[in-house]
Short mmCIF file of C-alpha atoms in Angstrom, two decimals:
data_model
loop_
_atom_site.label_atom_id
_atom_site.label_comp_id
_atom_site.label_asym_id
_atom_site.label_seq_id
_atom_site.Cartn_x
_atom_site.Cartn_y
_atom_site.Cartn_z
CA UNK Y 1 -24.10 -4.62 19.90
CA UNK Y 2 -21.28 -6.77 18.64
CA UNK Y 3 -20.26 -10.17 20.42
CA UNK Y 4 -17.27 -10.93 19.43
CA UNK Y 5 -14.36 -8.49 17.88
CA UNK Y 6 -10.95 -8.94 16.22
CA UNK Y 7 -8.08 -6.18 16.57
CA UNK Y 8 -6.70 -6.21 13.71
CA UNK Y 9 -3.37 -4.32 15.50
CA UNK Y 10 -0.64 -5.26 18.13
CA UNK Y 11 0.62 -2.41 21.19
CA UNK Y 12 -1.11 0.24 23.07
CA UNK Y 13 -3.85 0.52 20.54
CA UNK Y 14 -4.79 -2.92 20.26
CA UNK Y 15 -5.21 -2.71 24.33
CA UNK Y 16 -7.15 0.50 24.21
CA UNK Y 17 -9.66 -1.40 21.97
CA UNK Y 18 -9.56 -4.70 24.12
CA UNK Y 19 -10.18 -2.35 27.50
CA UNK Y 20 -13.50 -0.30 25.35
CA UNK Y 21 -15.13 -4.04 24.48
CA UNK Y 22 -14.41 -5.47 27.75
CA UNK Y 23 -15.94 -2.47 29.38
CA UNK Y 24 -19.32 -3.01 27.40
CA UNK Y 25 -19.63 -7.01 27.44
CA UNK Y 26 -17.92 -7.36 24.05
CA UNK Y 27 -15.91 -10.57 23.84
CA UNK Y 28 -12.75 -9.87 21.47
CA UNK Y 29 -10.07 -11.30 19.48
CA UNK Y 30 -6.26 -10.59 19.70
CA UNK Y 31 -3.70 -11.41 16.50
CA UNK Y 32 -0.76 -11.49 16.46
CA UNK Y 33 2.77 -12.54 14.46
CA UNK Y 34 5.54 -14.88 15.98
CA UNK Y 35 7.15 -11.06 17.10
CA UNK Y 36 4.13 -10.99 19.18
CA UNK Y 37 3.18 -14.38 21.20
CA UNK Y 38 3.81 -12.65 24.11
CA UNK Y 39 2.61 -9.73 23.52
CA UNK Y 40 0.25 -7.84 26.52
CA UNK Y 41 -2.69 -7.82 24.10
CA UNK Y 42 -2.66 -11.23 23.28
CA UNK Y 43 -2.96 -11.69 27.62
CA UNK Y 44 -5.43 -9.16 27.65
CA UNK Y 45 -7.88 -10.29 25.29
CA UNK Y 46 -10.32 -13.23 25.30
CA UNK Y 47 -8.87 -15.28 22.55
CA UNK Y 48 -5.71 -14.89 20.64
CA UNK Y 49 -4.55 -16.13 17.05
CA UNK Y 50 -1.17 -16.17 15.38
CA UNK Y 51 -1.52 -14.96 12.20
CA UNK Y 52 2.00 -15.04 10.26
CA UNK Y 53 5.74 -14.16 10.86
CA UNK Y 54 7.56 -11.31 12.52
CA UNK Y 55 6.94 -8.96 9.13
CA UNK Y 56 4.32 -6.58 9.06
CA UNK Y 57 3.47 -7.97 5.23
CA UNK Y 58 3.33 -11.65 6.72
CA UNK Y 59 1.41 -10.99 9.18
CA UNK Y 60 0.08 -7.45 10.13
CA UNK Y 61 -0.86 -6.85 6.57
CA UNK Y 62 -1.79 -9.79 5.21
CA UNK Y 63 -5.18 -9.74 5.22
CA UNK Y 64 -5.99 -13.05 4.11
CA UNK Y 65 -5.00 -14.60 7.69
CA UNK Y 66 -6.66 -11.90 9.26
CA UNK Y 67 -9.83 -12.34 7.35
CA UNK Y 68 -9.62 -16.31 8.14
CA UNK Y 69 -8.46 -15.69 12.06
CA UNK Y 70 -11.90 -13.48 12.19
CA UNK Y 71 -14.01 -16.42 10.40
CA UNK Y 72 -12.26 -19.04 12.49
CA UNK Y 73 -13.45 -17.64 16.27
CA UNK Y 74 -16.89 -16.36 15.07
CA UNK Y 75 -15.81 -12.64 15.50
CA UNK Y 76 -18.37 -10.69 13.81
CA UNK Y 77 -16.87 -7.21 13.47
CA UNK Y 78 -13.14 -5.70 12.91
CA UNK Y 79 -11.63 -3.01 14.96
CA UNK Y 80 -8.22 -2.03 12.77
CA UNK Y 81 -6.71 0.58 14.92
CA UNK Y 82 -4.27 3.08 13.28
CA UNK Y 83 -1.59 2.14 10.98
CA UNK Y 84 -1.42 -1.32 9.52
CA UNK Y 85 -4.92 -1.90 7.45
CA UNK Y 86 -6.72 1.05 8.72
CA UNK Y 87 -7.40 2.97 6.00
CA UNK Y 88 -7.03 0.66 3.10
CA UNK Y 89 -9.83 0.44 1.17
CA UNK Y 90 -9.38 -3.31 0.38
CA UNK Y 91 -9.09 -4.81 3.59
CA UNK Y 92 -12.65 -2.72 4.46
CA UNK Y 93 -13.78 -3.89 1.48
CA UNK Y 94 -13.37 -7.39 1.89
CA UNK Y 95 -14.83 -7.30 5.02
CA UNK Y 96 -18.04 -6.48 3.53
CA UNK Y 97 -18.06 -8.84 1.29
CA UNK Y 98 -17.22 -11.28 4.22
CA UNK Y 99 -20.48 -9.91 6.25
CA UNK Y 100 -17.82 -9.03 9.30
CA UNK Y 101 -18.28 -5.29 10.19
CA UNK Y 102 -15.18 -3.24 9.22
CA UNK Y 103 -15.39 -0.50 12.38
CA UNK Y 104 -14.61 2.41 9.97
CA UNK Y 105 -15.98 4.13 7.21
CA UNK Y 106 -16.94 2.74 4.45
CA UNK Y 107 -14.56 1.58 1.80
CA UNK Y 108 -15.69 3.82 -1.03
CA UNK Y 109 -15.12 6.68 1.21
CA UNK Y 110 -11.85 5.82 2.26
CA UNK Y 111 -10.76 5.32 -0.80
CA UNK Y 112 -11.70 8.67 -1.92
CA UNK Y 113 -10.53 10.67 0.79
CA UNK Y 114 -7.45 7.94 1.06
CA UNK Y 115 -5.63 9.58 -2.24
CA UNK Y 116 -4.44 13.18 -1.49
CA UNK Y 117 -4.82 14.64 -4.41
CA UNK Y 118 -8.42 13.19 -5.09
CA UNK Y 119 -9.42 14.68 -1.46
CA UNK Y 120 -7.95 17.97 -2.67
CA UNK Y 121 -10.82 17.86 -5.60
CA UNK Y 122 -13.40 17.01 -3.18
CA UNK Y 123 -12.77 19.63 -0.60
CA UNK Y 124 -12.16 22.53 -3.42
CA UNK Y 125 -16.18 21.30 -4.46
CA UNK Y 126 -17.37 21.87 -1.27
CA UNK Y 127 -15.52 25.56 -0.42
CA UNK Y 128 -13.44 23.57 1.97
CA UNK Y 129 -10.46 25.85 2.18
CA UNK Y 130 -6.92 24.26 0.49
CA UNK Y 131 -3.30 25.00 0.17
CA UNK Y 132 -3.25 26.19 -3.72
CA UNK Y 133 -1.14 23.59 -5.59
CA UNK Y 134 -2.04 21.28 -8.74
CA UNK Y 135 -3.80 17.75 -8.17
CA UNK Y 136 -4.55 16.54 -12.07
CA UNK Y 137 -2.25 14.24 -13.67
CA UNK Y 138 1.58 15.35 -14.10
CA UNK Y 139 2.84 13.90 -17.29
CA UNK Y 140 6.62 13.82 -16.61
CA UNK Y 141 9.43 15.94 -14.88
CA UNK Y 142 9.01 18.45 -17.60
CA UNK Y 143 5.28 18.97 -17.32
CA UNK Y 144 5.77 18.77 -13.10
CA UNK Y 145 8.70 21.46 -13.20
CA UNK Y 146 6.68 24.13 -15.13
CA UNK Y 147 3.63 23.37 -12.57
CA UNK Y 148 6.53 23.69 -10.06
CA UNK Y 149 7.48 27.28 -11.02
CA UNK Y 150 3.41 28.57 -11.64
CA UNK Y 151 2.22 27.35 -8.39
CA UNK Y 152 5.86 29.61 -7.29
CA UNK Y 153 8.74 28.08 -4.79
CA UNK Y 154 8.69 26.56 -2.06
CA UNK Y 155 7.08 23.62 -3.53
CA UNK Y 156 5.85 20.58 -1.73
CA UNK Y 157 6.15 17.47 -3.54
CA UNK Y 158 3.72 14.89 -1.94
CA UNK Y 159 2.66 11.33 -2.78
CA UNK Y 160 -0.90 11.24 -3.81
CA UNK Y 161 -1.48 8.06 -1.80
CA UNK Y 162 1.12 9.34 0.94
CA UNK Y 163 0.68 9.30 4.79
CA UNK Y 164 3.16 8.81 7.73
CA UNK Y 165 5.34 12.16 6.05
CA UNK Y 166 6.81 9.40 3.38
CA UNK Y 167 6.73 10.45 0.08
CA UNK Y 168 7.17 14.61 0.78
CA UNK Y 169 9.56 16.38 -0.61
CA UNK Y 170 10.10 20.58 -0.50
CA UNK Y 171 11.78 22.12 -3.25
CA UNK Y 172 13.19 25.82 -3.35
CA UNK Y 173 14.67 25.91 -6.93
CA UNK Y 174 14.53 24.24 -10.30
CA UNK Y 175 17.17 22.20 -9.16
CA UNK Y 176 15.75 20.79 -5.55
CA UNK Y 177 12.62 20.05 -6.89
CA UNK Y 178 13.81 18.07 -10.20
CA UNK Y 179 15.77 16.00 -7.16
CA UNK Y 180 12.70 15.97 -5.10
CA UNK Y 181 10.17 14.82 -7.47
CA UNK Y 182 12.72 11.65 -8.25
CA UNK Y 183 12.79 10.61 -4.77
CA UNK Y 184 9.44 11.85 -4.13
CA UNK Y 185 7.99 9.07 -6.80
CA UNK Y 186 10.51 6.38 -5.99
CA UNK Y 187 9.70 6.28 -2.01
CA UNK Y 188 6.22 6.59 -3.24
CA UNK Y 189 6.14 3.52 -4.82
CA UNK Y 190 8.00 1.77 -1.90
CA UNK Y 191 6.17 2.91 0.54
CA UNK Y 192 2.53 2.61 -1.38
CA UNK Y 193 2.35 1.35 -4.91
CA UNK Y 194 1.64 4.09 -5.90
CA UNK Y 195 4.14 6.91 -7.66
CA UNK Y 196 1.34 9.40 -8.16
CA UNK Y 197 2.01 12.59 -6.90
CA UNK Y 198 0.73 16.17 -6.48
CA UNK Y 199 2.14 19.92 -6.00
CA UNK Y 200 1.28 22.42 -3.50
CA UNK Y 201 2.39 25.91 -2.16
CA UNK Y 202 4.29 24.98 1.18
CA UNK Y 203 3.27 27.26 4.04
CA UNK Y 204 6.69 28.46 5.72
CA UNK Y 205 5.92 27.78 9.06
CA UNK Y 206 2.67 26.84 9.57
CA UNK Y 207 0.41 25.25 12.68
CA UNK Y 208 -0.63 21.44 12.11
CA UNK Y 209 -4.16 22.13 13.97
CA UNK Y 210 -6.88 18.87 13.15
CA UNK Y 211 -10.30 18.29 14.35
CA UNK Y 212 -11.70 15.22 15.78
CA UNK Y 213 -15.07 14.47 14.01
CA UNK Y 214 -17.66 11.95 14.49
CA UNK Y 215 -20.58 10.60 12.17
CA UNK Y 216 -23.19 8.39 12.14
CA UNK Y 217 -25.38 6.40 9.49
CA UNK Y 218 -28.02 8.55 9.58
CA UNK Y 219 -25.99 11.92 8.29
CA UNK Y 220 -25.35 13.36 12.02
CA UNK Y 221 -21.89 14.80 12.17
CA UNK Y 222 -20.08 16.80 14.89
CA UNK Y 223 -16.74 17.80 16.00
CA UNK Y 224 -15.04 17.37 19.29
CA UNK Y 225 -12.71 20.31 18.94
CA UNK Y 226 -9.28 20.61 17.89
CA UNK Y 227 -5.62 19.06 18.52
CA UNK Y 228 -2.82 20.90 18.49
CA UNK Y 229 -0.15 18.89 16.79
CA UNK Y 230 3.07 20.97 15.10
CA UNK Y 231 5.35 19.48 17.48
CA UNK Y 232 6.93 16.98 14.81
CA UNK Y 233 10.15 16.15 13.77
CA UNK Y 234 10.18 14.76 10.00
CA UNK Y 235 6.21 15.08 9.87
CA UNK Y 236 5.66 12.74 12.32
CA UNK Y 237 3.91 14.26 15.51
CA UNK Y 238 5.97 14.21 19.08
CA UNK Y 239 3.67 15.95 21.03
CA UNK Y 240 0.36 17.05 20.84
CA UNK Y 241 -2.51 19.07 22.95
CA UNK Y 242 -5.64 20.22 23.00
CA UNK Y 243 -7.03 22.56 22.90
CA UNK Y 244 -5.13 24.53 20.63
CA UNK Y 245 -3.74 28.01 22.28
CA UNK Y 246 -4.37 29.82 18.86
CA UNK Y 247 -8.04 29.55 18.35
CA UNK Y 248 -10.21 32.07 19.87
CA UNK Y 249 -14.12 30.69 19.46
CA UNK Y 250 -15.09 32.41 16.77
CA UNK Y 251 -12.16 30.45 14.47
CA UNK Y 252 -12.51 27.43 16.60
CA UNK Y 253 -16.57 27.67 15.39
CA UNK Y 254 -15.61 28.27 11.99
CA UNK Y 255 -12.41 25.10 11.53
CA UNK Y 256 -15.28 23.17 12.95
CA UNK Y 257 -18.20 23.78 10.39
CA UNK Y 258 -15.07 23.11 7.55
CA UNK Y 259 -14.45 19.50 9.25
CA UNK Y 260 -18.07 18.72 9.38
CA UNK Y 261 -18.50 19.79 5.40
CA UNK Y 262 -15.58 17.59 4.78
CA UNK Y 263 -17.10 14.56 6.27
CA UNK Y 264 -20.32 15.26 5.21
CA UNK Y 265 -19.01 16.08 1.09
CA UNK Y 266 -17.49 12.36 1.71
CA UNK Y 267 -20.52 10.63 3.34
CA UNK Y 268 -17.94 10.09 5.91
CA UNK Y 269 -19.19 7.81 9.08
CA UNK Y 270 -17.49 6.78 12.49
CA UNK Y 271 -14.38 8.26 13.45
CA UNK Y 272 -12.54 10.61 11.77
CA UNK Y 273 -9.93 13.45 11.96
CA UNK Y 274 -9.76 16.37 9.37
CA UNK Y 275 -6.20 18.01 9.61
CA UNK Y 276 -5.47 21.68 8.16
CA UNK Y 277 -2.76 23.59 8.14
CA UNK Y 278 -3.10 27.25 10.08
CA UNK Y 279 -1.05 30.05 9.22
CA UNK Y 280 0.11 33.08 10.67
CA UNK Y 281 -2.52 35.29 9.26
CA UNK Y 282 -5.46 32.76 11.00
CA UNK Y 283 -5.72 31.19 7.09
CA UNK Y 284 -6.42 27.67 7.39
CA UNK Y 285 -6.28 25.00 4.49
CA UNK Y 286 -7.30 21.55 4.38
CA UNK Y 287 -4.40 19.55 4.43
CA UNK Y 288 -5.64 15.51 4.94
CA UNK Y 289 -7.89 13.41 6.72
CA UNK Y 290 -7.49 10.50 8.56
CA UNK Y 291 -10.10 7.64 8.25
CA UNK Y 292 -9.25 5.75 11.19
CA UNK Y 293 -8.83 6.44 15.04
CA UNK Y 294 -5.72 8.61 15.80
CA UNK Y 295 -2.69 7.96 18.12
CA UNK Y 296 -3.48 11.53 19.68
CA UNK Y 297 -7.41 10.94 20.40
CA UNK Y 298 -6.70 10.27 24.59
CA UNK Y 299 -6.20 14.31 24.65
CA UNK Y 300 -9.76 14.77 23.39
CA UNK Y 301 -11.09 12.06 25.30
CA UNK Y 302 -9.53 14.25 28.28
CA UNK Y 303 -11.35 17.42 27.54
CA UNK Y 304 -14.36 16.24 26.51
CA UNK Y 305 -15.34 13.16 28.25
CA UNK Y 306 -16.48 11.28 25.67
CA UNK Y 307 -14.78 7.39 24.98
CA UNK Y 308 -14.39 7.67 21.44
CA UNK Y 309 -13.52 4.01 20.89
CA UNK Y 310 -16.58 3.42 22.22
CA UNK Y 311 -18.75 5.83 20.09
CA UNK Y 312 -16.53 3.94 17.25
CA UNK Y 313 -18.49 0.64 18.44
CA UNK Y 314 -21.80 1.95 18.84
CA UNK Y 315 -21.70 3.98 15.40
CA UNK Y 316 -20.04 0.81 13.93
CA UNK Y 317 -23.60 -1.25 14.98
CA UNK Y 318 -26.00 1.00 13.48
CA UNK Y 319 -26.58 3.37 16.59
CA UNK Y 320 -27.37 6.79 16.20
CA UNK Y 321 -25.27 9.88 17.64
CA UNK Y 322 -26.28 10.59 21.02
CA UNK Y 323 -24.65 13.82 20.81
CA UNK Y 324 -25.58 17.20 19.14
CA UNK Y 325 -23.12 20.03 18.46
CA UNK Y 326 -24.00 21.96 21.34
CA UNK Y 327 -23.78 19.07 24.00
CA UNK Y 328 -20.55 19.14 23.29
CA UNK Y 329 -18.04 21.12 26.11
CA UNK Y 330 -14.43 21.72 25.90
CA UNK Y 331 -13.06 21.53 29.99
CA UNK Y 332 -9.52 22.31 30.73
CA UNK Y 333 -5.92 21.33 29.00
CA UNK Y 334 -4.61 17.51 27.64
CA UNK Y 335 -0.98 17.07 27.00
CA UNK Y 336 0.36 13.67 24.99
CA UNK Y 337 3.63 13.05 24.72
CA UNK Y 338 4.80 9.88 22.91
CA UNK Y 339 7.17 7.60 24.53
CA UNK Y 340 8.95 5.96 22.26
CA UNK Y 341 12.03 3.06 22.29
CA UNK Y 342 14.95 5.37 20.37
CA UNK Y 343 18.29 7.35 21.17
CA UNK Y 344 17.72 10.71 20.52
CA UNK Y 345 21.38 11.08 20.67
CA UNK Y 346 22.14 9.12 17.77
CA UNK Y 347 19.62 10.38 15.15
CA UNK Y 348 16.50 8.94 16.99
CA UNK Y 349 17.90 5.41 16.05
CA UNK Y 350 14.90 2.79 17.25
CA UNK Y 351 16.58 1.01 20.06
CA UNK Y 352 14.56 -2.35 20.43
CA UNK Y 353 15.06 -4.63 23.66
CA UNK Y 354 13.79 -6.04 26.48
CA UNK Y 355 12.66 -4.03 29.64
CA UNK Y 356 14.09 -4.85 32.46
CA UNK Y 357 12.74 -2.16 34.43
CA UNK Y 358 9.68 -0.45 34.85
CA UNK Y 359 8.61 2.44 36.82
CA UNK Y 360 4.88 3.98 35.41
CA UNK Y 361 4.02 7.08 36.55
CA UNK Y 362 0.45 7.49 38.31
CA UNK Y 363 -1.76 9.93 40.28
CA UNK Y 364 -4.91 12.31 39.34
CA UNK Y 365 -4.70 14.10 35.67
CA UNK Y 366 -1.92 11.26 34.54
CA UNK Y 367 -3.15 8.59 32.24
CA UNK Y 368 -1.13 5.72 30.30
CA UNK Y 369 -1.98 4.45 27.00
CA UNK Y 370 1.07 1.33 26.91
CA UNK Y 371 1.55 -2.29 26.25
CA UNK Y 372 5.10 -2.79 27.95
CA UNK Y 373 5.76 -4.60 31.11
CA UNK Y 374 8.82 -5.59 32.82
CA UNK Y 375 10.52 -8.55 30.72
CA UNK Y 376 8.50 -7.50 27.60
CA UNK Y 377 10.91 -7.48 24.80
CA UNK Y 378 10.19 -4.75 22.26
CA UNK Y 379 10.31 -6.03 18.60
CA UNK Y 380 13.15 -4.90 15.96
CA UNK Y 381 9.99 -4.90 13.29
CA UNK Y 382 7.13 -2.39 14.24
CA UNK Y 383 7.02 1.08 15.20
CA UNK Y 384 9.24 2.01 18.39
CA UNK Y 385 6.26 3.83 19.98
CA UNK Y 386 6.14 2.00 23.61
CA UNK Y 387 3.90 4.74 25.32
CA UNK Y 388 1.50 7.43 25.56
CA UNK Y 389 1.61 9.87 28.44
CA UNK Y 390 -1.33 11.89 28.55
CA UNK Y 391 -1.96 14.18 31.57
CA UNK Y 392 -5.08 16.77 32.11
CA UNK Y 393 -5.48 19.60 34.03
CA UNK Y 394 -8.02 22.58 34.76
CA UNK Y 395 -5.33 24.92 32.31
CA UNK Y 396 -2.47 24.72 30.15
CA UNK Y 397 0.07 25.33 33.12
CA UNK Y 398 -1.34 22.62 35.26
CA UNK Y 399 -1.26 19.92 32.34
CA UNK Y 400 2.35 21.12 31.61
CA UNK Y 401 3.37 20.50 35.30
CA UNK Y 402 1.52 17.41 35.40
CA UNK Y 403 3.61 16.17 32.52
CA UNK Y 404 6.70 17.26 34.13
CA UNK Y 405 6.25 15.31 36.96
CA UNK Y 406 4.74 12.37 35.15
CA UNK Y 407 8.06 11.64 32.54
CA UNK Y 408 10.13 12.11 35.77
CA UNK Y 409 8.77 9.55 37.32
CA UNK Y 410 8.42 7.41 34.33
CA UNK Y 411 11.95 5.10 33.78
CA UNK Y 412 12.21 2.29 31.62
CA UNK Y 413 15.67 0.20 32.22
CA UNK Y 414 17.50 -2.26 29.55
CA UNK Y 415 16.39 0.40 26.46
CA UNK Y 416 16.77 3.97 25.57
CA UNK Y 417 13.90 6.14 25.28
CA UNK Y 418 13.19 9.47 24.15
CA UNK Y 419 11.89 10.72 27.55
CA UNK Y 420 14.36 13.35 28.30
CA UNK Y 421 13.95 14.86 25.18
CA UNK Y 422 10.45 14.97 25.91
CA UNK Y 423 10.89 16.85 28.92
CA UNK Y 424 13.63 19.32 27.09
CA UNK Y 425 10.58 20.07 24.76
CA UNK Y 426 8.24 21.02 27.96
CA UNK Y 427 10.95 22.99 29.41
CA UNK Y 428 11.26 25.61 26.25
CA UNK Y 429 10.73 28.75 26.02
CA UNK Y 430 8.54 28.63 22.93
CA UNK Y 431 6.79 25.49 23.54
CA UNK Y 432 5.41 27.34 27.31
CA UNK Y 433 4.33 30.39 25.27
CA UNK Y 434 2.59 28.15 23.02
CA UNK Y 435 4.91 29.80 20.32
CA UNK Y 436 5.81 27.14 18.33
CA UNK Y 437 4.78 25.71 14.80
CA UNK Y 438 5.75 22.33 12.56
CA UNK Y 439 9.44 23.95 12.52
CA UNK Y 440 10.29 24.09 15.93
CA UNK Y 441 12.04 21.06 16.38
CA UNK Y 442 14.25 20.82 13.82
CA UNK Y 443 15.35 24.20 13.74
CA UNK Y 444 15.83 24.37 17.69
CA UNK Y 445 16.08 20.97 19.57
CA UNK Y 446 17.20 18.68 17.14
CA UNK Y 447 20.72 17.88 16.38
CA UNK Y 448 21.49 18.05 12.99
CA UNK Y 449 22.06 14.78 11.66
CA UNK Y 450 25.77 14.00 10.62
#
């Protein structure tokens, strides 16, 4: 096993990591920029580094202090987290040639499966199901407009090396999607580069439904069930469960053996999630996947038991799975909802500050991924995700009521938070019948924005 690892992250997930090492004798490494110093993870962990400026880009994502801060206290492996330098192929690949162990795939097959389009090809070779669209090259507006109207509106514009929901753009006409593919290919290239994009059919309405997968070095792959995730307001996720209330076994079976051909047509290994999109005629298509440990995985931690941060470590050093398919069990319900520093009344506008008070909900079935404490003063500069609540129970009813009870209780003073909104979401009609897909929110709980 490892001695020594570096987080290459800040927040909840960089003490999630720090909690998994401590847990099995593994020394570890906070960073962190000037934003940061006193940051919980830099308390929590064994040694801690500066390693640039408040910026992300100075310090975050510059790899080259991150890389040195790893050589400097003898850390011989990397843990990135999500977001940040997770799934750039770069940073993992400069970590091999450094001989420190990047906790992740590997960096060829991130870099495959990290360009949308290319993943598109790969799944399409291995009768992985996908949406239909076009993923060659687009030679201008002209040539992308004419694709536009064969593939047949609505159109989804997407950025070929896209994530986060930047770079997506939905098009119902000639004119919409001439206006989409500009700003498609411009945030593109803020956001990653890269103005590559691709076309496919948008699914009116669809289920976001992903599956957590895990793989070895020795070609053992298995799934740990699904997450239900269409909760989402501007493609990013608000709330998310597991399991999913849509999939009987027989589809659960069968969205499982398409996430383990994905990995496998990838030579995927560690931690992984493959993401489709389900319709209302039980169609699913491969959508994405993500190369890197999820902000979701506590819900299938929940129902299945298994400490995925630590399977990360163990796969990470060479150990085999010590699971097969059927060991694994699906037990009762996981609800996450994400608590996050904004003012839903004002457009969701991040509302950075410093806490000065702090009530954290407790008791059986409640669990809570965070980095705040009382006095902590939440950064202008990162994401304004300050919490996870995650609550379990034997159904879906009792995790919902758990969850009620849990963001009542929970009450963070000196900032705004999204919590109430949260528990409007749990209170709704569609969201208790489990009838709700990746258009819920903005067509029925979000104000529109002025």
């Amino acid at each position: 096993m490892f001695k020594k690892v570096l987080i290459a992250n800040r927040g909840e997930i960089a003490v999630r990591i720090i909690r998994a090492c401590r847990e099995m004798g593994i020394s570890t490494v906070a960073v962190y920029s000037e934003a940061d110093k006193e940051a919980l993870h830099t308390q929590l962990a064994d040694e801690a580094i500066c390693i640039g400026p408040a910026m992300a880009k100075d310090s975050y994502l510059n790899i080259t202090n991150i890389l040195s801060a790893c050589v400097l206290t003898g850390a011989d492996a990397i843990h990135p987290g999500f977001g940040f330098l997770s799934e750039n192929p770069k940073f993992a690949k400069m970590c091999r040639q450094c001989n420190i162990k990047f906790i992740g795939p590997d960096y060829e097959t991130i870099e495959w499966i990290g360009n949308k389009a290319k993943a598109r090809e790969i799944m399409k070779s291995c009768n992985v199901p996908v949406v239909p669209g076009y993923e060659g090259k687009i030679r201008d507006e002209a040539h992308a407009l004419e694709l536009g109207k064969e593939i047949g509106y609505p159109v989804m514009i997407k950025a070929a090396a896209g994530g986060g929901g930047k770079g997506i753009r939905i098009a119902n006409n000639d004119e919409e999607f001439l206006m989409g593919f500009k700003t498609a290919k411009a945030e593109a290239k803020a956001c990653f580069g890269d103005d590559t994009l691709y076309l496919e059919k948008f699914v009116q309405k669809p289920k976001h439904i992903e599956f957590q997968i895990l793989a070895d070095e020795y070609g053992n792959v298995i799934h740990l069930g699904e997450r239900e995730c269409s909760m989402q307001r501007k493609n990013q996720k608000v709330l998310e469960e597991a399991p999913s209330n849509v999939l009987n076994e027989q589809l659960r079976a069968k969205m499982g053996e398409a996430a383990k051909m994905a990995a496998l047509a990838v030579d995927y290994k560690n931690a992984g999630t493959i993401e489709f999109l389900f319709d209302k005629d039980n169609n699913f298509y491969f959508m994405e996947m993500n190369t890197r440990i999820q902000v979701e995985h506590p819900i299938t931690e929940m129902i299945t038991g298994i400490d995925l941060v630590k399977e990360q470590l163990k796969i990470a050093c060479g150990k085999k799975l010590r699971f097969t398919q059927e060991d694994i069990k699906l037990k009762g319900h996981a609800i996450e909802c994400r608590v996050n520093a904004e003012d839903p009344e004002h457009d969701f506008r991040p509302c950075p500050g410093t806490i000065e008070e702090l009530c954290v909900p407790g008791g059986m079935g409640v669990r809570i991924d965070s980095a705040i404490y009382c006095g902590y003063k939440i950064p202008h500069c990162y994401d304004s995700m300050i919490a996870k609540v995650i609550t379990f129970g034997e159904n879906r009813n009792e995790a919902i009521v758990k969850m009620r009870r849990a963001l009542a209780e929970f009450a963070v003073g000196g900032v705004k938070t999204n919590i109430n909104f949260e528990l409007s979401i749990l209170d709704s009609k569609e969201f208790l019948e489990g009838d709700y897909d990746t258009s819920f929110l903005a067509e029925k709980m979000v104000k529109k924005d002025a």
